[in-house]
CSV table of N, CA and C in Angstrom, one decimal:
chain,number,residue,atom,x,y,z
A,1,UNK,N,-12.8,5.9,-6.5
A,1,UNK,CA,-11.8,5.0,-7.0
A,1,UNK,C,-10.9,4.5,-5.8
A,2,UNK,N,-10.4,5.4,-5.2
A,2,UNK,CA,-9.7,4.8,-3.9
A,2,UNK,C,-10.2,3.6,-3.0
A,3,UNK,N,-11.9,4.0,-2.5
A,3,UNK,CA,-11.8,3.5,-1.8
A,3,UNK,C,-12.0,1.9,-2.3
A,4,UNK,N,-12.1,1.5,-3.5
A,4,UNK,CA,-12.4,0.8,-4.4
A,4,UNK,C,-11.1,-0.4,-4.3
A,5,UNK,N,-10.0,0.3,-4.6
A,5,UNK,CA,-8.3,-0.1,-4.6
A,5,UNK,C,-8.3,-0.4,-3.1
A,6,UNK,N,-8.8,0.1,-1.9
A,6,UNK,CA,-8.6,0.0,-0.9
A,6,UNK,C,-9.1,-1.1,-0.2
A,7,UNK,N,-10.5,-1.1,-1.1
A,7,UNK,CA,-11.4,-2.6,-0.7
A,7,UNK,C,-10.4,-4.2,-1.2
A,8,UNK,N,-10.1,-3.9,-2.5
A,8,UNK,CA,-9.1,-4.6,-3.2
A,8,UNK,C,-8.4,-5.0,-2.2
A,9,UNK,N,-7.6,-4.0,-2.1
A,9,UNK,CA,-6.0,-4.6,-0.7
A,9,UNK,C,-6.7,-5.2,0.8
A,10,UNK,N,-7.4,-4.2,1.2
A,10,UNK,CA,-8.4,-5.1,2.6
A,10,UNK,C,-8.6,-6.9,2.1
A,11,UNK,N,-9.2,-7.2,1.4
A,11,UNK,CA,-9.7,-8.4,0.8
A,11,UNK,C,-8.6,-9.3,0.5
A,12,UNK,N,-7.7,-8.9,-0.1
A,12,UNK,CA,-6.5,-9.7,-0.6
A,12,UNK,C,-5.5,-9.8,0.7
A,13,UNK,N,-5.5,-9.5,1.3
A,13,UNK,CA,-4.8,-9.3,2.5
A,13,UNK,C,-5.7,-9.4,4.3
A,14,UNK,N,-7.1,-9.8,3.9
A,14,UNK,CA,-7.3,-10.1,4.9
A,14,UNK,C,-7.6,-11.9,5.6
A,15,UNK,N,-7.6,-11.9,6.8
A,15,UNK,CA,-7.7,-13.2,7.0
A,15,UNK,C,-6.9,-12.9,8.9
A,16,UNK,N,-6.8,-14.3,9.5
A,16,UNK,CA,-6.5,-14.6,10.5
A,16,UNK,C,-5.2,-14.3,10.8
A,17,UNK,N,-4.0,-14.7,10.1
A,17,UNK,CA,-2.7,-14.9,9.7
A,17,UNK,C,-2.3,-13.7,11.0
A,18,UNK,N,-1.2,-13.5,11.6
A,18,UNK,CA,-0.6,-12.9,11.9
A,18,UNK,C,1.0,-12.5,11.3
A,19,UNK,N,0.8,-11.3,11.2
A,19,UNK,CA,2.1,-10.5,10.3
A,19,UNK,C,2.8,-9.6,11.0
A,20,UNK,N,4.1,-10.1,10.9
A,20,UNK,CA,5.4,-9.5,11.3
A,20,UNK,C,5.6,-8.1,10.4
A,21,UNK,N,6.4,-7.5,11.1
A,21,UNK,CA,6.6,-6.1,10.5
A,21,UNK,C,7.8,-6.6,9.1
A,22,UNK,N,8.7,-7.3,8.7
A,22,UNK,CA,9.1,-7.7,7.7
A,22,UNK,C,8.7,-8.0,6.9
A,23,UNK,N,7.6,-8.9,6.9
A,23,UNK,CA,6.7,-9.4,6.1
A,23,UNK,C,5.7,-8.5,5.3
A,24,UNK,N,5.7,-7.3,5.7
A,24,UNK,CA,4.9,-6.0,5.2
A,24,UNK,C,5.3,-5.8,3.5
A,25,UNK,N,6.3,-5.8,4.1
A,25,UNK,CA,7.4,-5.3,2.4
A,25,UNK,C,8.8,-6.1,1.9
A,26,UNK,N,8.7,-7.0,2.7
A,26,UNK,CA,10.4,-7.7,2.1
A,26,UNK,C,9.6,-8.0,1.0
A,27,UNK,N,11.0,-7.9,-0.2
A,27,UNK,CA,10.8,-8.2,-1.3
A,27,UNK,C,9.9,-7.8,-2.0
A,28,UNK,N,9.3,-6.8,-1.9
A,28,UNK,CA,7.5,-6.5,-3.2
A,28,UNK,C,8.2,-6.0,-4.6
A,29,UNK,N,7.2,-6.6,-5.2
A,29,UNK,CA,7.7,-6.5,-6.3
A,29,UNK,C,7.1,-5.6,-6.8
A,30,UNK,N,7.7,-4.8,-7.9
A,30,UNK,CA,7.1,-3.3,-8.6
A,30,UNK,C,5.5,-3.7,-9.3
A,31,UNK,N,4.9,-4.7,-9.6
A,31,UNK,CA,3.8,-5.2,-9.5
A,31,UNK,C,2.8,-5.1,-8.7
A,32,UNK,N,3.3,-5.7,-7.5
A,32,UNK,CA,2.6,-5.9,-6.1
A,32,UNK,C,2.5,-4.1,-6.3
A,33,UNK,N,3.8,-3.6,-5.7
A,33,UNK,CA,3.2,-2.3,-5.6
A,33,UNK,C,2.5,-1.2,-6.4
A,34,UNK,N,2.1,-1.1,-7.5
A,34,UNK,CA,1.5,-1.0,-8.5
A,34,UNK,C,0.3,-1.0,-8.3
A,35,UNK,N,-0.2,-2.8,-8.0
A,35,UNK,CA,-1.7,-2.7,-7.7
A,35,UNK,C,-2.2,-2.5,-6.1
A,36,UNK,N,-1.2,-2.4,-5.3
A,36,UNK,CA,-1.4,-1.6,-3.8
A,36,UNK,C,-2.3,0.1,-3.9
A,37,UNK,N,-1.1,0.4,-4.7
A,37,UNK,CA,-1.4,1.8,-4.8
A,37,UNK,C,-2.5,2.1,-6.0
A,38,UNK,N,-2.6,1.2,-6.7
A,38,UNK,CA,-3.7,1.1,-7.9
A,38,UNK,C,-3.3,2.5,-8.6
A,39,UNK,N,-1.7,2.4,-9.2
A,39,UNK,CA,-1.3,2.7,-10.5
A,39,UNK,C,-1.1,2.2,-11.8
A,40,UNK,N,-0.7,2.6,-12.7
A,40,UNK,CA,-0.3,2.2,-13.4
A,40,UNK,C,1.6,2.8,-13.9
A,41,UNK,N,1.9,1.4,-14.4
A,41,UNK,CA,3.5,1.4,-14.7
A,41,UNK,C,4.0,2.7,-15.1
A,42,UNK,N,3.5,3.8,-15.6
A,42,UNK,CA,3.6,5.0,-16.2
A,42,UNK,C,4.0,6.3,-14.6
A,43,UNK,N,3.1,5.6,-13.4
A,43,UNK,CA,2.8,6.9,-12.5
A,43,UNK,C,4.6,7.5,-12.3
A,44,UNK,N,4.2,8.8,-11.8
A,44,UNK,CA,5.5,10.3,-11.9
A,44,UNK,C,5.2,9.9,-10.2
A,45,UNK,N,6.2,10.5,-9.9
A,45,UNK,CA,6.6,10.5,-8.6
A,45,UNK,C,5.5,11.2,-8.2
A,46,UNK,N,5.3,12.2,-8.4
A,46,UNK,CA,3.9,13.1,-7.7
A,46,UNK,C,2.8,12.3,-7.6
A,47,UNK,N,2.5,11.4,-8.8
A,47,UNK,CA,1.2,10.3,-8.6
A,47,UNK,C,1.5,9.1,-7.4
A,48,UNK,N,1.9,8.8,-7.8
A,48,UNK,CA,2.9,8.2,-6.5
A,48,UNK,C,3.0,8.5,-4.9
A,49,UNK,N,3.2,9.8,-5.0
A,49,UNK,CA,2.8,10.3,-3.7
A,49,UNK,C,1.6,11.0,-3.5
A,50,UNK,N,0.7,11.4,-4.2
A,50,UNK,CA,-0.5,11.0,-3.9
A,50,UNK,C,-1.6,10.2,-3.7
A,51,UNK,N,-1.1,9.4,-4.3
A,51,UNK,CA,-2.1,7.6,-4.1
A,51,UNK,C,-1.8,7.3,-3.0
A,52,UNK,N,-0.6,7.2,-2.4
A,52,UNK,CA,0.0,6.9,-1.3
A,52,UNK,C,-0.7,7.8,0.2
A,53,UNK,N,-0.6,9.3,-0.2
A,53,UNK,CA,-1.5,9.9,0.9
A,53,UNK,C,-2.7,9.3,0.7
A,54,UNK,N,-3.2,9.6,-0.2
A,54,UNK,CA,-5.0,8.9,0.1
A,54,UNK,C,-5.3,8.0,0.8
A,55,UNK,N,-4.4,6.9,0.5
A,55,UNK,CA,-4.7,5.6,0.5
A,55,UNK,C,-4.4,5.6,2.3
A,56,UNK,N,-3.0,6.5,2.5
A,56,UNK,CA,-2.6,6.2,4.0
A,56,UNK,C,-3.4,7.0,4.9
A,57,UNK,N,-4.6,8.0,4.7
A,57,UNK,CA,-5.8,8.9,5.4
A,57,UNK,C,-6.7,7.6,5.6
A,58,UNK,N,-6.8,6.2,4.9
A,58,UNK,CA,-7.7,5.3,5.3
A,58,UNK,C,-7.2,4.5,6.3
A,59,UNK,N,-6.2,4.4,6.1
A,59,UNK,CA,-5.6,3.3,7.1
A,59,UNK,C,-4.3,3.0,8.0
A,60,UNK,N,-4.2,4.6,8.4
A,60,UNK,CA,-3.2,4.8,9.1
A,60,UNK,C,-3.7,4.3,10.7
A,61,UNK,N,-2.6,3.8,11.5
A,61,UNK,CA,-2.9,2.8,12.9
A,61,UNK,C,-3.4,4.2,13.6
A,62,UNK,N,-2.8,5.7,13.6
A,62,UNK,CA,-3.5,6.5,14.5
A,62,UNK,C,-4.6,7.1,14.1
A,63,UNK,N,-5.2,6.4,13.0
A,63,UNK,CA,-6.8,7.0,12.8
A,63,UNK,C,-7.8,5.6,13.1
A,64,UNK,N,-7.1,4.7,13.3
A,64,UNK,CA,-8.2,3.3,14.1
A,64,UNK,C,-7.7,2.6,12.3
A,65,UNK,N,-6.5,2.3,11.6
A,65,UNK,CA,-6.0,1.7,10.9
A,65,UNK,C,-5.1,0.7,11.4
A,66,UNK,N,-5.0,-0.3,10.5
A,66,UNK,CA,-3.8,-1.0,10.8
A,66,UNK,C,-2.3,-1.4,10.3
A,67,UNK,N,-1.5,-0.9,11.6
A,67,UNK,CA,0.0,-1.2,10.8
A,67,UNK,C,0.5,-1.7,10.1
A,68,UNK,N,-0.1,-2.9,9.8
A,68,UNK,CA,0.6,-3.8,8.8
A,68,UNK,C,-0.3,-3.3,7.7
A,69,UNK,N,-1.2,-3.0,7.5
A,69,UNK,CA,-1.5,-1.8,6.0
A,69,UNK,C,-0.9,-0.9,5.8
A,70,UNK,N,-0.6,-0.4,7.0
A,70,UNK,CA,0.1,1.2,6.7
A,70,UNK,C,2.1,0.8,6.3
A,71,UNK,N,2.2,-0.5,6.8
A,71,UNK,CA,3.5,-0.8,6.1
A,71,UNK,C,3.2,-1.2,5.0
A,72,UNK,N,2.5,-2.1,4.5
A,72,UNK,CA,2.4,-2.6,2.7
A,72,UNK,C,2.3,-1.0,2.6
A,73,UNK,N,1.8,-0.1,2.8
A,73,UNK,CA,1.6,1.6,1.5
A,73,UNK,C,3.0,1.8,1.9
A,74,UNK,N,3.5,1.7,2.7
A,74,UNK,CA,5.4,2.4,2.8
A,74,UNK,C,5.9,1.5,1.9
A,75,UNK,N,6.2,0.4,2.2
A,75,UNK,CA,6.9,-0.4,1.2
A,75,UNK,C,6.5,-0.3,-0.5
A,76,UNK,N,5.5,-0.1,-0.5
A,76,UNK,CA,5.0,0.2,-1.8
A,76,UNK,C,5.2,1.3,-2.7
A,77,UNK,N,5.2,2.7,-1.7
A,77,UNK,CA,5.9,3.9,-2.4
A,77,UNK,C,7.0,4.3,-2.4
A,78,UNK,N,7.9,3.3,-1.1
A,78,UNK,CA,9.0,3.1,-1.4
A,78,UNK,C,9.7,2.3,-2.7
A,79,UNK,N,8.9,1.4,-2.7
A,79,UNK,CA,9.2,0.5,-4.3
A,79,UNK,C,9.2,1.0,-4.9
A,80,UNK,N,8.1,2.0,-5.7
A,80,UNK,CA,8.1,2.7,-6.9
A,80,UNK,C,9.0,3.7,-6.9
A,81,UNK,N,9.3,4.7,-5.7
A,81,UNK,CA,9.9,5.5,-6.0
A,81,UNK,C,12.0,5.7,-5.7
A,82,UNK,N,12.1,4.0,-5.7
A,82,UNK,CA,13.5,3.5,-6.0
A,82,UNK,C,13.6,3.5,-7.5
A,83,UNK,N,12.0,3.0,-7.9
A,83,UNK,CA,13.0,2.5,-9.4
A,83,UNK,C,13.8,3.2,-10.5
């Protein structure tokens, strides 16, 4: 399932473009982050922080990931776990 959600965000977010570190997460909306982390509106803070670890074991910049993925999953578990 992860890696599935993972393929999702690679795809939706890939392309030439070049991305600033702001652009990671200004403004995401509790939606966006939702289907980043491929929850649903319901997830508990623990689900939350586990989608988030899995998801950041694929695509962290010191495992040959890239930072601006590894910012959309911070901004994203940061989003949910404001609201």
């Amino acid at each position: 399932m992860m890696n599935s959600i993972l393929s999702r965000f690679l795809n939706e977010f890939n392309g030439s473009r070049s991305y600033t570190k702001n652009e990671a997460g200004d403004n995401m909306s509790t939606d966006e982050a939702l289907k980043i982390l491929g929850l649903n509106p319901e997830a508990s803070k623990n689900e939350i922080n586990k989608a988030y670890q899995n998801l950041m074991k694929l695509v962290h910049p010191d495992k040959g990931g890239s930072e601006y993925f590894a910012q959309k999953l911070n901004a994203a578990r940061d989003r949910l776990l404001r609201r």
